[in-house]
């Protein structure tokens, strides 16, 4: 299949949006930018179209998709019950990086919800995404536009790397702003529960609706219960090389990583370090990448996946990363980093 690349880095191309809308209405696949990561879109109400997403990504069929909408009133078309707290959260954070889970209406096929009776819904904060959703019929199922298991794409080039030739169109909106996937909150239970941390953190949610809890499975590798968002149980966001996170006081972390780098070099390997702007000059040997500045947390989330992809390309043999438990985005960043490392964390 020839994948059309539609350049919208410098603004909306109306003709291409119309064409993308036709593709979606006809059951095809269009990748598009959002403020979080690139999504792979299909008509969420068309079972065959939704199934195509799973095939293109190699995604397990029990891993549900998020339905993207562009108008608040459309929520009521697909959600059977919308509690008042969800309306308050939508008013506060939509359009934005917040996904909410509701009991689904019958019009949403099981192919879209991974067999579940609930549906995940989000309104993205991105002009091209919103235009595309409207052009495509209003209900666009869109997981991240990567091959299953790889880091989520934060540029159109990442999407092309994984899905070029397998999908109908990629809309190029340049690099994304946030860089990690949306916060997922389950609104179908008595006390709203965070199933996946993201830019909208627990404190921000509490500021609007009061009590919000987190899925306990988020914080341990071997919880008795599996995570409540099916996708969170899969090996995810993962680079090809083995990765280790080193946490602790800054000086100890630097000392430890420098020692591990030397050991890997002596074995003939090519080690890489994921550092910050503040610490990058303290490392010697191997490849040193700064993922961003601790003073500007979003620069870390924004670049994290691109760094993991780059290290894959450079065929490094080991990755040693600092921990980034920064105040507002720390949970979201560390959740992805710990998964990328297969839960290998060393405390020094
Ligand atoms: P992605 O868009 O690739 O980030 O994947 C969507 C994420 O949303 C996955 O982790 C899914 O498990 C989660 N998700 C989607 N729908 C539901 C649902 N109805 N219940 C729980 N988790 C969901
Ligand atoms: Mg994903």
Coordinates of C-alpha atoms and ligand atoms in Angstrom, one line a residue:
X1 CA 0.0 0.0 0.0
X2 CA 1.2 3.5 -0.8
X3 CA 1.0 5.7 2.3
X4 CA 0.2 9.3 1.6
X5 CA 2.2 11.8 3.6
X6 CA 0.2 15.0 4.2
X7 CA 2.3 17.9 5.4
X8 CA 0.4 20.1 7.9
X9 CA 3.4 21.3 9.9
X10 CA 2.6 24.9 8.9
X11 CA -1.1 24.7 9.1
X12 CA -4.2 22.8 8.1
X13 CA -4.5 21.6 4.5
X14 CA -8.3 21.5 3.9
X15 CA -8.1 19.4 0.8
X16 CA -6.0 16.7 2.6
X17 CA -8.3 16.8 5.6
X18 CA -11.3 16.2 3.3
X19 CA -9.4 13.3 1.7
X20 CA -8.4 11.9 5.1
X21 CA -12.0 12.1 6.2
X22 CA -13.1 10.1 3.1
X23 CA -10.5 7.5 3.9
X24 CA -11.8 7.1 7.4
X25 CA -15.4 7.0 6.4
X26 CA -14.6 4.3 3.9
X27 CA -13.0 2.2 6.6
X28 CA -9.3 3.1 6.1
X29 CA -6.5 4.1 8.5
X30 CA -5.1 7.6 9.0
X31 CA -2.3 8.5 11.5
X32 CA -2.5 12.0 12.9
X33 CA -0.8 14.2 15.5
X34 CA -2.3 15.0 18.8
X35 CA -0.8 17.0 21.8
X36 CA 0.3 13.7 23.4
X37 CA 1.6 11.3 20.8
X38 CA 0.7 10.4 17.2
X39 CA -2.5 8.3 16.9
X40 CA -3.6 5.7 14.4
X41 CA -7.2 6.5 13.5
X42 CA -10.1 4.4 12.2
X43 CA -13.9 4.8 12.3
X44 CA -14.6 3.7 15.9
X45 CA -18.2 2.6 15.0
X46 CA -17.1 0.3 12.2
X47 CA -16.0 -3.1 13.4
X48 CA -13.9 -3.9 10.3
X49 CA -12.2 -0.5 10.4
X50 CA -11.3 -0.9 14.1
X51 CA -10.0 -4.4 13.4
X52 CA -7.6 -3.0 10.8
X53 CA -5.8 -1.0 13.6
X54 CA -5.0 -4.2 15.4
X55 CA -3.6 -5.8 12.3
X56 CA -1.5 -2.8 11.3
X57 CA 0.0 -2.4 14.8
X58 CA 0.3 -6.1 15.6
X59 CA -1.7 -5.2 18.7
X60 CA -3.2 -7.9 21.0
X61 CA -7.0 -8.0 20.4
X62 CA -7.8 -7.6 24.1
X63 CA -6.2 -4.2 24.2
X64 CA -9.0 -1.6 23.8
X65 CA -8.8 1.6 21.7
X66 CA -9.5 5.1 22.8
X67 CA -12.4 6.8 20.9
X68 CA -11.5 10.4 20.0
X69 CA -14.3 12.9 19.7
X70 CA -14.4 16.6 18.7
X71 CA -17.6 17.8 20.4
X72 CA -18.8 17.4 24.0
X73 CA -22.3 16.3 22.9
X74 CA -20.9 13.4 21.0
X75 CA -19.8 11.8 24.3
X76 CA -23.5 11.0 25.0
X77 CA -23.8 9.1 21.7
X78 CA -21.3 6.4 22.9
X79 CA -21.3 6.6 26.7
X80 CA -24.3 5.0 28.5
X81 CA -23.8 6.9 31.7
X82 CA -21.9 10.1 32.2
X83 CA -21.5 11.1 35.9
X84 CA -21.5 14.7 36.9
X85 CA -17.8 14.4 37.9
X86 CA -17.0 13.4 34.3
X87 CA -18.7 16.5 33.0
X88 CA -16.7 18.6 35.5
X89 CA -13.4 17.0 34.3
X90 CA -14.3 17.5 30.7
X91 CA -15.1 21.1 31.3
X92 CA -11.7 21.5 33.1
X93 CA -9.5 19.5 30.8
X94 CA -11.1 18.9 27.3
X95 CA -9.9 19.3 24.8
X96 CA -6.8 17.9 26.4
X97 CA -4.7 14.9 27.5
X98 CA -7.4 13.2 29.6
X99 CA -9.1 10.0 28.6
X100 CA -12.2 8.9 30.6
X101 CA -13.8 5.4 30.7
X102 CA -17.6 5.0 30.7
X103 CA -20.1 2.1 30.2
X104 CA -20.5 1.9 26.5
X105 CA -23.6 2.2 24.3
X106 CA -24.4 -0.7 21.9
X107 CA -23.3 1.4 18.9
X108 CA -19.7 0.9 19.9
X109 CA -18.5 -2.4 18.6
X110 CA -16.5 -4.9 20.8
X111 CA -13.7 -4.7 18.3
X112 CA -13.1 -1.1 19.4
X113 CA -13.3 -1.9 23.2
X114 CA -11.3 -5.0 23.1
X115 CA -14.3 -7.0 24.1
X116 CA -15.1 -4.8 27.2
X117 CA -18.5 -3.3 28.1
X118 CA -16.8 0.1 28.7
X119 CA -15.4 2.7 26.3
X120 CA -12.5 5.1 26.7
X121 CA -13.1 8.6 25.3
X122 CA -10.9 11.6 24.8
X123 CA -11.1 15.0 23.0
X124 CA -7.5 15.9 21.9
X125 CA -6.2 19.4 22.0
X126 CA -4.8 19.7 18.5
X127 CA -6.4 21.5 15.5
X128 CA -5.5 18.9 12.9
X129 CA -6.8 16.1 15.1
X130 CA -10.1 17.8 15.7
X131 CA -10.5 18.7 12.0
X132 CA -9.8 15.1 11.1
X133 CA -12.2 13.7 13.7
X134 CA -15.0 15.9 12.3
X135 CA -14.2 15.0 8.7
X136 CA -14.1 11.3 9.5
X137 CA -17.5 11.2 11.1
X138 CA -17.0 12.2 14.7
X139 CA -15.8 9.0 16.4
X140 CA -12.3 8.0 15.7
X141 CA -10.7 5.1 17.5
X142 CA -7.0 5.8 17.8
X143 CA -4.3 4.1 19.8
X144 CA -0.7 5.3 19.5
X145 CA 0.5 4.9 15.9
X146 CA 3.5 2.6 16.7
X147 CA 4.1 -1.1 16.1
X148 CA 2.9 -2.8 19.3
X149 CA 5.6 -2.9 21.9
X150 CA 7.7 -0.1 20.4
X151 CA 7.9 3.4 21.9
X152 CA 5.0 5.6 20.9
X153 CA 5.6 8.0 18.0
X154 CA 6.2 11.6 18.7
X155 CA 7.0 12.6 15.1
X156 CA 5.5 11.7 11.7
X157 CA 8.9 10.0 10.8
X158 CA 8.4 7.6 13.8
X159 CA 5.0 6.7 12.4
X160 CA 6.4 6.1 8.9
X161 CA 9.2 4.0 10.4
X162 CA 6.7 1.6 12.0
X163 CA 3.6 1.8 9.7
X164 CA 4.7 3.1 6.3
X165 CA 3.2 1.0 3.6
X166 CA 0.6 -0.5 6.0
X167 CA -1.8 2.5 6.4
X168 CA -3.5 4.9 4.0
X169 CA -2.2 8.3 5.2
X170 CA 0.0 10.0 7.7
X171 CA -0.7 13.6 8.7
X172 CA 2.5 15.3 9.6
X173 CA 2.0 18.0 12.2
X174 CA 5.6 18.1 13.4
X175 CA 6.8 17.1 16.8
X176 CA 4.2 16.7 19.6
X177 CA 4.1 18.9 22.7
X178 CA 3.6 16.5 25.6
X179 CA 5.2 13.3 24.4
X180 CA 3.6 10.8 26.7
X181 CA 0.1 9.3 26.3
X182 CA -3.0 10.7 27.9
X183 CA -4.0 10.2 31.6
X184 CA -6.7 7.5 31.7
X185 CA -9.3 7.8 34.5
X186 CA -12.0 5.2 35.0
X187 CA -15.3 7.0 35.6
X188 CA -17.4 3.8 35.6
X189 CA -16.6 3.0 39.2
X190 CA -17.8 4.7 42.4
X191 CA -14.4 6.4 43.1
X192 CA -12.7 7.6 39.9
X193 CA -9.5 5.7 39.4
X194 CA -6.3 6.6 37.5
X195 CA -5.4 3.6 35.2
X196 CA -2.5 5.4 33.5
X197 CA -0.7 8.5 34.7
X198 CA -0.2 11.3 32.2
X199 CA 0.2 15.1 32.0
X200 CA -3.1 15.6 33.9
X201 CA -1.9 14.4 37.3
X202 CA -3.7 13.2 40.4
X203 CA -3.5 16.6 42.1
X204 CA -5.0 18.4 39.1
X205 CA -7.9 15.9 39.0
X206 CA -8.4 16.2 42.8
X207 CA -8.6 20.0 42.4
X208 CA -11.7 19.5 40.2
X209 CA -13.6 16.5 41.7
X210 CA -12.0 15.7 45.1
X211 CA -11.3 12.0 45.7
X212 CA -9.4 10.2 42.9
X213 CA -7.4 7.0 43.5
X214 CA -4.7 5.3 41.5
X215 CA -4.8 1.7 40.2
X216 CA -2.5 0.0 42.8
X217 CA -1.0 -2.2 39.9
X218 CA 0.7 1.0 38.6
X219 CA 3.3 1.0 41.3
X220 CA 4.5 -2.6 41.5
X221 CA 5.8 -5.1 39.0
X222 CA 4.1 -8.1 40.6
X223 CA 0.7 -6.9 41.9
X224 CA -1.7 -9.7 42.6
X225 CA -4.3 -8.0 40.3
X226 CA -3.4 -7.2 36.7
X227 CA -3.6 -3.5 35.8
X228 CA -7.1 -2.4 35.0
X229 CA -6.2 -0.8 31.7
X230 CA -5.5 -4.0 29.6
X231 CA -2.8 -2.3 27.6
X232 CA -0.7 -1.5 30.7
X233 CA 0.2 -5.2 31.2
X234 CA 2.1 -5.5 28.0
X235 CA 5.8 -4.9 27.5
X236 CA 5.6 -1.5 26.2
X237 CA 7.5 1.6 25.2
X238 CA 10.5 -0.7 25.0
X239 CA 13.9 -0.1 23.3
X240 CA 15.7 -3.1 21.9
X241 CA 18.7 -2.9 24.3
X242 CA 18.5 -3.9 27.9
X243 CA 17.9 -0.9 30.1
X244 CA 18.6 -0.1 33.8
X245 CA 17.4 2.9 35.8
X246 CA 19.7 4.1 38.5
X247 CA 18.0 6.2 41.2
X248 CA 19.3 7.9 44.3
X249 CA 21.3 11.0 45.2
X250 CA 22.7 12.7 42.1
X251 CA 26.4 12.3 42.8
X252 CA 25.9 8.6 43.6
X253 CA 23.9 8.0 40.5
X254 CA 26.6 9.6 38.3
X255 CA 29.3 7.6 40.0
X256 CA 27.4 4.3 39.6
X257 CA 26.4 4.9 35.9
X258 CA 30.0 5.9 35.0
X259 CA 31.2 2.6 36.5
X260 CA 28.6 0.6 34.7
X261 CA 29.5 2.3 31.4
X262 CA 33.2 1.4 31.8
X263 CA 32.3 -2.2 32.5
X264 CA 30.1 -2.4 29.4
X265 CA 32.9 -0.8 27.3
X266 CA 35.4 -3.3 28.6
X267 CA 33.1 -6.1 27.5
X268 CA 33.2 -4.6 24.0
X269 CA 29.6 -3.3 24.2
X270 CA 28.2 0.1 23.3
X271 CA 26.6 1.6 26.4
X272 CA 24.3 4.7 26.4
X273 CA 23.3 7.0 29.2
X274 CA 20.0 8.9 29.5
X275 CA 20.9 12.0 31.4
X276 CA 19.5 15.5 31.8
X277 CA 20.8 18.9 30.7
X278 CA 21.9 19.5 34.2
X279 CA 24.0 16.2 34.4
X280 CA 25.0 15.3 30.9
X281 CA 28.6 16.7 31.2
X282 CA 29.3 14.5 34.2
X283 CA 29.3 11.3 32.2
X284 CA 32.3 9.8 30.4
X285 CA 32.4 7.2 27.7
X286 CA 29.6 5.6 25.6
X287 CA 26.8 7.7 24.1
X288 CA 25.4 10.3 26.4
X289 CA 21.9 11.7 25.6
X290 CA 20.2 14.5 27.4
X291 CA 16.5 13.9 27.4
X292 CA 15.6 17.4 28.7
X293 CA 15.9 19.8 31.6
X294 CA 14.8 19.0 35.1
X295 CA 13.9 22.7 35.3
X296 CA 11.4 22.2 32.5
X297 CA 9.7 18.9 33.1
X298 CA 7.8 18.8 29.8
X299 CA 11.0 18.9 27.9
X300 CA 11.7 15.4 29.4
X301 CA 8.4 13.9 28.5
X302 CA 8.5 15.4 25.1
X303 CA 11.8 13.8 24.1
X304 CA 11.7 10.5 26.0
X305 CA 10.4 8.3 23.3
X306 CA 12.5 9.9 20.5
X307 CA 15.6 9.2 22.7
X308 CA 14.6 5.5 23.1
X309 CA 14.1 5.2 19.3
X310 CA 17.4 6.9 18.6
X311 CA 19.3 4.5 20.9
X312 CA 17.7 1.6 19.0
X313 CA 18.9 3.0 15.8
X314 CA 22.4 3.4 17.1
X315 CA 22.4 -0.2 18.1
X316 CA 23.5 0.4 21.7
X317 CA 23.9 -2.7 23.8
X318 CA 23.0 -1.3 27.2
X319 CA 21.1 1.8 28.4
X320 CA 21.6 3.3 31.8
X321 CA 19.1 6.0 32.7
X322 CA 18.8 8.5 35.5
X323 CA 15.4 8.5 37.3
X324 CA 13.2 11.5 36.5
X325 CA 10.7 11.7 39.4
X326 CA 10.1 15.4 38.9
X327 CA 7.2 17.1 40.8
X328 CA 4.3 17.3 38.3
X329 CA 5.2 14.9 35.4
X330 CA 7.4 12.5 37.4
X331 CA 4.7 9.7 37.7
X332 CA 3.9 9.8 34.0
X333 CA 7.6 9.8 33.0
X334 CA 8.7 7.1 35.4
X335 CA 5.8 4.9 34.5
X336 CA 7.0 4.8 30.9
X337 CA 10.7 4.6 31.8
X338 CA 10.2 1.7 34.3
X339 CA 8.3 -0.2 31.6
X340 CA 11.0 0.5 29.0
X341 CA 13.5 -0.9 31.5
X342 CA 11.4 -4.0 32.2
X343 CA 11.2 -2.9 35.9
X344 CA 15.1 -3.0 36.3
X345 CA 15.7 -0.3 38.8
X346 CA 18.9 0.0 40.9
X347 CA 18.8 2.2 44.1
X348 CA 22.1 3.7 45.1
Ligands
LIG1 P1 -3.0 3.7 23.5 O1 -4.0 4.6 22.8 O2 -2.1 3.0 22.5 O3 -2.3 4.5 24.5 O4 -3.8 2.6 24.2 C1 -5.0 2.8 24.8 C2 -4.9 2.5 26.3 O5 -6.2 2.7 26.8 C3 -4.5 1.1 26.6 O6 -3.6 1.0 27.7 C4 -5.9 0.5 26.9 O7 -5.7 -0.7 27.8 C5 -6.6 1.6 27.6 N1 -8.1 1.5 27.5 C6 -8.8 1.8 26.4 N2 -10.1 1.5 26.6 C7 -10.2 1.0 27.9 C8 -11.3 0.5 28.7 N3 -12.5 0.5 28.3 N4 -11.0 0.1 30.0 C9 -9.7 0.2 30.4 N5 -8.6 0.6 29.7 C10 -8.9 1.0 28.5
LIG2 MG1 0.1 2.6 22.7

